[in-house]
Short mmCIF file of C-alpha atoms and ligand atoms in Angstrom, two decimals:
data_model
loop_
_atom_site.label_atom_id
_atom_site.label_comp_id
_atom_site.label_asym_id
_atom_site.label_seq_id
_atom_site.Cartn_x
_atom_site.Cartn_y
_atom_site.Cartn_z
CA UNK A 253 5.65 -15.92 -19.69
CA UNK A 254 7.47 -14.14 -17.09
CA UNK A 255 5.96 -14.85 -13.63
CA UNK A 256 8.37 -13.48 -11.67
CA UNK A 257 6.81 -11.75 -8.54
CA UNK A 258 6.56 -8.20 -8.61
CA UNK A 259 7.77 -8.48 -4.67
CA UNK A 260 8.92 -11.33 -2.85
CA UNK A 261 9.62 -11.74 0.55
CA UNK A 262 11.82 -14.55 2.35
CA UNK A 263 12.28 -15.11 5.88
CA UNK A 264 12.07 -11.35 6.98
CA UNK A 265 12.92 -10.56 10.17
CA UNK A 266 12.63 -7.33 11.87
CA UNK A 267 13.28 -6.07 15.39
CA UNK A 268 13.22 -2.94 17.40
CA UNK A 269 15.15 -2.52 20.00
CA UNK A 270 15.15 -6.69 20.85
CA UNK A 271 11.26 -6.98 20.25
CA UNK A 272 10.80 -8.96 17.37
CA UNK A 273 8.17 -7.31 15.22
CA UNK A 274 8.09 -9.49 11.89
CA UNK A 275 9.28 -13.01 12.36
CA UNK A 276 9.84 -15.21 9.37
CA UNK A 277 7.79 -13.48 7.19
CA UNK A 278 7.31 -14.55 3.58
CA UNK A 279 5.29 -12.96 0.91
CA UNK A 280 4.49 -13.46 -2.66
CA UNK A 281 2.74 -10.69 -4.78
CA UNK A 282 2.28 -11.63 -8.64
CA UNK A 283 1.88 -8.99 -11.33
CA UNK A 284 -1.18 -7.09 -11.70
CA UNK A 285 -2.71 -8.65 -8.21
CA UNK A 286 -3.78 -7.11 -5.12
CA UNK A 287 -2.76 -8.32 -1.80
CA UNK A 288 -4.52 -7.26 1.50
CA UNK A 289 -2.61 -7.28 4.70
CA UNK A 290 -5.09 -7.74 7.87
CA UNK A 291 -4.49 -8.20 11.51
CA UNK A 292 -4.99 -6.20 14.53
CA UNK A 293 -3.12 -3.29 15.58
CA UNK A 294 0.29 -3.67 16.13
CA UNK A 295 0.73 -6.97 14.05
CA UNK A 296 2.97 -5.40 11.83
CA UNK A 297 1.40 -4.53 8.70
CA UNK A 298 3.17 -0.75 8.62
CA UNK A 299 6.45 -2.61 9.77
CA UNK A 300 6.01 -5.28 6.57
CA UNK A 301 5.10 -2.39 4.22
CA UNK A 302 8.04 0.07 5.20
CA UNK A 303 10.29 -3.12 4.93
CA UNK A 304 9.24 -3.58 1.62
CA UNK A 305 10.25 0.08 0.42
CA UNK A 306 13.52 0.16 2.45
CA UNK A 307 12.33 2.66 4.83
CA UNK A 308 13.12 0.09 7.47
CA UNK A 309 16.34 -2.30 7.33
CA UNK A 310 15.66 -5.92 8.28
CA UNK A 311 17.45 -7.84 10.37
CA UNK A 312 17.45 -11.01 8.40
CA UNK A 313 15.82 -12.57 5.49
CA UNK A 314 15.89 -10.98 1.74
CA UNK A 315 13.51 -8.79 -0.31
CA UNK A 316 13.26 -8.90 -4.17
CA UNK A 317 11.40 -6.41 -6.42
CA UNK A 318 11.18 -8.10 -9.96
CA UNK A 319 13.41 -10.39 -9.49
CA UNK A 320 16.08 -8.02 -7.99
CA UNK A 321 17.35 -8.36 -4.27
CA UNK A 322 16.78 -5.13 -3.20
CA UNK A 323 18.12 -6.14 0.33
CA UNK A 324 21.29 -6.92 -1.36
CA UNK A 325 23.75 -4.07 -0.02
CA UNK A 326 25.02 -3.12 -3.14
CA UNK A 327 21.55 -2.50 -4.54
CA UNK A 328 20.37 1.14 -5.30
CA UNK A 329 18.23 2.11 -2.75
CA UNK A 330 16.97 5.10 -4.17
CA UNK A 331 16.66 3.32 -7.54
CA UNK A 332 14.46 0.77 -5.44
CA UNK A 333 12.18 3.40 -4.09
CA UNK A 334 11.78 5.40 -7.03
CA UNK A 335 9.91 2.20 -8.33
CA UNK A 336 7.61 1.81 -5.21
CA UNK A 337 4.47 4.30 -4.70
CA UNK A 338 3.73 4.50 -1.10
CA UNK A 339 0.39 6.16 0.40
CA UNK A 340 0.24 6.56 4.14
CA UNK A 341 -2.92 7.29 6.44
CA UNK A 342 -1.60 10.81 6.71
CA UNK A 343 -1.73 12.31 3.39
CA UNK A 344 1.61 14.23 4.03
CA UNK A 345 0.86 16.63 1.19
CA UNK A 346 3.31 20.23 1.31
CA UNK A 347 0.63 22.64 2.28
CA UNK A 348 2.65 25.41 0.86
CA UNK A 349 2.38 23.90 -2.45
CA UNK A 350 -0.51 23.56 -4.87
CA UNK A 351 -2.10 20.15 -6.00
CA UNK A 352 -0.37 20.08 -9.28
CA UNK A 353 3.02 21.31 -7.84
CA UNK A 354 2.64 18.10 -5.12
CA UNK A 355 1.94 15.73 -7.69
CA UNK A 356 4.85 16.97 -10.21
CA UNK A 357 7.63 17.23 -7.18
CA UNK A 358 9.13 14.03 -7.01
CA UNK A 359 8.97 13.44 -11.02
CA UNK A 360 10.45 16.45 -11.55
CA UNK A 361 13.08 16.56 -8.98
CA UNK A 362 13.78 12.98 -8.45
CA UNK A 363 13.14 11.66 -11.88
CA UNK A 364 14.50 14.68 -14.16
CA UNK A 365 11.04 15.04 -15.82
CA UNK A 366 10.44 18.33 -17.60
CA UNK A 367 7.78 20.60 -15.64
CA UNK A 368 5.70 20.71 -18.66
CA UNK A 369 5.79 17.07 -19.46
CA UNK A 370 5.24 16.30 -15.29
CA UNK A 371 2.34 18.53 -15.49
CA UNK A 372 0.68 17.13 -18.50
CA UNK A 373 0.82 13.62 -16.19
CA UNK A 374 -0.40 15.21 -13.23
CA UNK A 375 -3.53 16.98 -15.01
CA UNK A 376 -3.99 13.42 -16.69
CA UNK A 377 -3.91 11.67 -13.35
CA UNK A 378 -5.95 14.59 -11.64
CA UNK A 379 -8.43 13.91 -14.47
CA UNK A 380 -8.71 10.16 -13.95
CA UNK A 381 -8.94 10.45 -9.94
CA UNK A 382 -12.03 12.79 -10.71
CA UNK A 383 -9.94 16.06 -9.33
CA UNK A 384 -9.40 17.86 -12.54
CA UNK A 385 -11.06 21.01 -11.38
CA UNK A 386 -8.75 20.99 -8.31
CA UNK A 387 -5.30 21.43 -9.88
CA UNK A 388 -4.52 24.58 -8.78
CA UNK A 389 -5.91 24.68 -5.48
CA UNK A 390 -3.90 24.33 -2.31
CA UNK A 391 -4.58 21.15 0.27
CA UNK A 392 -6.28 23.08 3.11
CA UNK A 393 -9.06 23.95 0.66
CA UNK A 394 -9.77 19.99 -0.28
CA UNK A 395 -11.25 17.42 1.89
CA UNK A 396 -9.80 15.11 3.26
CA UNK A 397 -11.07 12.21 0.57
CA UNK A 398 -9.94 14.70 -2.13
CA UNK A 399 -6.15 15.19 -0.16
CA UNK A 400 -6.09 11.42 -0.06
CA UNK A 401 -6.93 11.12 -3.83
CA UNK A 402 -3.83 13.62 -4.57
CA UNK A 403 -1.75 11.91 -2.13
CA UNK A 404 -2.73 8.73 -4.59
CA UNK A 405 -1.81 10.53 -7.85
CA UNK A 406 1.28 11.79 -5.99
CA UNK A 407 2.32 8.09 -5.91
CA UNK A 408 1.37 7.38 -9.33
CA UNK A 409 2.87 10.47 -10.96
CA UNK A 410 6.30 8.55 -11.14
CA UNK A 411 4.78 5.33 -12.89
CA UNK A 412 5.46 2.83 -9.96
CA UNK A 413 5.78 -0.58 -10.43
CA UNK A 414 4.06 -1.22 -7.17
CA UNK A 415 2.06 0.59 -4.89
CA UNK A 416 1.82 0.00 -0.97
CA UNK A 417 -1.11 1.56 0.85
CA UNK A 418 -1.16 1.77 4.65
CA UNK A 419 -4.45 1.80 5.56
CA UNK A 420 -5.32 5.20 3.50
CA UNK A 421 -9.07 5.54 4.60
CA UNK A 422 -8.44 5.35 8.35
CA UNK A 423 -8.19 8.79 9.00
CA UNK A 424 -11.24 9.63 6.94
CA UNK A 425 -14.89 10.57 7.71
CA UNK A 426 -16.64 7.73 7.10
CA UNK A 427 -18.89 9.31 4.08
CA UNK A 428 -15.70 10.22 2.43
CA UNK A 429 -14.05 6.42 2.35
CA UNK A 430 -15.85 5.40 -0.53
CA UNK A 431 -14.51 8.10 -3.10
CA UNK A 432 -10.59 6.58 -1.85
CA UNK A 433 -11.79 3.15 -2.32
CA UNK A 434 -13.42 3.79 -5.83
CA UNK A 435 -9.88 5.02 -6.65
CA UNK A 436 -8.41 1.82 -5.84
CA UNK A 437 -11.06 -0.19 -6.93
CA UNK A 438 -10.04 1.73 -10.56
CA UNK A 439 -6.30 1.03 -10.00
CA UNK A 440 -6.51 -2.78 -9.72
CA UNK A 441 -8.98 -2.63 -12.96
CA UNK A 442 -5.98 -0.94 -15.18
CA UNK A 443 -3.81 -3.74 -13.48
CA UNK A 444 -1.67 -1.80 -10.98
CA UNK A 445 0.15 -4.19 -8.86
CA UNK A 446 -0.96 -3.30 -4.92
CA UNK A 447 -0.14 -4.38 -1.30
CA UNK A 448 -2.49 -3.01 1.03
CA UNK A 449 -2.71 -2.69 5.09
CA UNK A 450 -6.33 -2.42 5.64
CA UNK A 451 -9.06 -2.49 8.15
CA UNK A 452 -11.64 -2.39 5.59
CA UNK A 453 -12.78 -5.99 5.79
CA UNK A 454 -15.54 -5.60 3.21
CA UNK A 455 -13.08 -3.80 0.67
CA UNK A 456 -10.28 -6.25 1.39
CA UNK A 457 -12.59 -9.39 0.68
CA UNK A 458 -14.18 -7.60 -2.53
CA UNK A 459 -10.84 -6.59 -4.05
CA UNK A 460 -8.09 -8.86 -3.05
CA UNK A 461 -6.71 -11.51 -4.63
CA UNK A 462 -4.29 -12.30 -1.98
CA UNK A 463 -5.52 -12.04 1.92
CA UNK A 464 -2.62 -12.41 4.50
CA UNK A 465 -3.50 -12.53 8.28
CA UNK A 466 -0.57 -11.19 10.34
CA UNK A 467 -0.63 -12.09 13.80
CA UNK A 468 2.18 -10.92 16.22
CA UNK A 469 4.61 -10.37 13.57
CA UNK A 470 3.79 -13.69 11.80
CA UNK A 471 1.71 -14.28 8.75
CA UNK A 472 -0.57 -16.95 10.19
CA UNK A 473 -2.92 -17.61 7.37
CA UNK A 474 -2.82 -16.67 3.72
CA UNK A 475 -5.25 -17.35 0.81
CA UNK A 476 -7.67 -16.31 -1.57
CA UNK A 477 -10.15 -14.01 0.09
CA UNK A 478 -12.93 -16.54 -0.41
CA UNK A 479 -10.71 -18.85 1.73
CA UNK A 480 -9.55 -16.38 4.37
CA UNK A 481 -12.95 -14.73 5.16
CA UNK A 482 -15.13 -17.60 4.05
CA UNK A 483 -13.47 -20.40 5.68
CA UNK A 484 -10.49 -19.49 7.80
CA UNK A 485 -8.41 -22.29 8.97
CA UNK A 486 -6.85 -20.71 12.06
CA UNK A 487 -8.53 -20.34 15.31
CA UNK A 488 -6.98 -16.77 15.75
CA UNK A 489 -7.86 -15.57 11.96
CA UNK A 490 -11.93 -16.54 13.20
CA UNK A 491 -11.39 -14.78 16.46
CA UNK A 492 -9.96 -11.70 14.71
CA UNK A 493 -12.43 -11.44 12.16
CA UNK A 494 -15.66 -12.40 14.47
CA UNK A 495 -14.07 -9.33 16.56
CA UNK A 496 -14.02 -6.79 13.63
CA UNK A 497 -16.77 -7.37 11.75
CA UNK A 498 -19.14 -8.58 14.66
CA UNK A 499 -20.68 -11.35 12.81
CA UNK A 500 -20.45 -14.71 14.19
CA UNK A 501 -19.49 -16.36 11.07
CA UNK A 502 -19.06 -14.48 7.76
CA UNK A 503 -21.56 -15.72 5.39
CA UNK A 504 -21.39 -15.62 1.39
CA UNK A 505 -23.14 -12.46 0.93
N1 LIG B 831 9.81 2.69 14.87
C1 LIG B 831 9.70 1.53 15.76
N2 LIG B 831 10.04 1.62 16.70
C2 LIG B 831 9.80 0.55 18.29
N3 LIG B 831 8.85 -0.03 17.75
C3 LIG B 831 8.34 -0.13 16.66
C4 LIG B 831 8.14 1.09 15.65
N4 LIG B 831 7.62 0.80 14.23
C5 LIG B 831 6.56 -0.34 14.97
N5 LIG B 831 6.90 -0.79 16.42
C6 LIG B 831 6.45 -1.67 16.95
O1 LIG B 831 6.27 -2.73 16.08
C7 LIG B 831 4.84 -3.45 16.70
C8 LIG B 831 3.94 -3.56 14.87
O2 LIG B 831 3.59 -1.76 14.73
P1 LIG B 831 2.95 -1.74 13.18
O3 LIG B 831 4.05 -2.05 12.67
O4 LIG B 831 2.73 -0.37 13.33
O5 LIG B 831 1.61 -2.68 13.34
P2 LIG B 831 0.31 -2.37 12.56
O6 LIG B 831 0.70 -1.46 11.61
O7 LIG B 831 0.00 -3.57 12.03
O8 LIG B 831 -0.40 -1.69 13.22
C9 LIG B 831 3.83 -2.73 17.14
O9 LIG B 831 4.53 -3.45 18.61
C10 LIG B 831 4.68 -1.22 17.19
O10 LIG B 831 4.71 -0.63 18.49
MG1 LIG B 832 0.07 0.16 10.75
#
C-alpha cells in the first residue's frame, strides 16, 4: 500500500549567478510511472534533472527520494546518487574501455560488486538491449544508437530506483532514434520509474503517465499526456506545442 513517491520536489528554487532558473518547482513521481518534461530550450529541464540527482545544489525548497529528504544536509549524497541512474544526451562512454568495462565500472568501483557478478549482470543487460555481440567492443566501433544503449545499460547496472534521461535521442541521427526509444519503452514495461526531458513530443505523448510543461523555470502546466497534448489549458503550452509540432491543433491520432 506504500504510495510514497519515488521522487518528490517541493518549492524548488535554483539560481545561477542571480538568474532564477527554477522557480517554485513541485513534482511528484509515483513508483513505476514515467514523467516527461517538455518545454523550450533553456526552460530548465536539464537543471531540474540535475537538481534531482544532487548534481546541482538548490537554493530553496526540498527534494525527497523514496520519502527520504535528500536535500537535508545530513543526507549521504553519494548514497543518493547510487540510487539514481542518469543518461545524458552525450553518451560519455570511456573510449579506452570496452562496452563491458564501461558497464561494470560503477558496480565494481562504487558498489563493490565482484567482477564476475558485475560482468554477468552486464551481459544480461546487453542481451536485453540487443547488444550481446558488442560486449568486447570499444565505443568508437559502435553507432550512436548503440553507444546510447550502452549508456543506458551502464545506468541500469547499479539497479537504480529511478532513471533520469536528459534528451537521450537529441544527438542521434534520425534513423537511430527508434532503437533507443524502443529500449525506453521496454524499461517502462518492466516498471522502471523514469523522468525524461525530451523533444520527441510523439514519444512523450505515447509513453508518459505525467507530462510537465516547463516555461522559464516554472512548471506551468502538468497533467496526463492526454490532457497536456490533447487539451492544453495554458496559452503558452498551446503555443509551444504548435511551434514544435507544426500543427494548429493536436488531434486524437
Ligand atoms: N551551470 C550553469 N551556469 C549558468 N547558467 C546555467 C547553467 N546551467 C544552466 N544554466 C541556465 O539555466 C537555464 C536553464 O537551462 P537548462 O536547464 O539547461 O534548460 P533546458 O534543459 O530546458 O534547455 C538557461 O538559461 C541556462 O542558460
Ligand atoms: Mg537540457
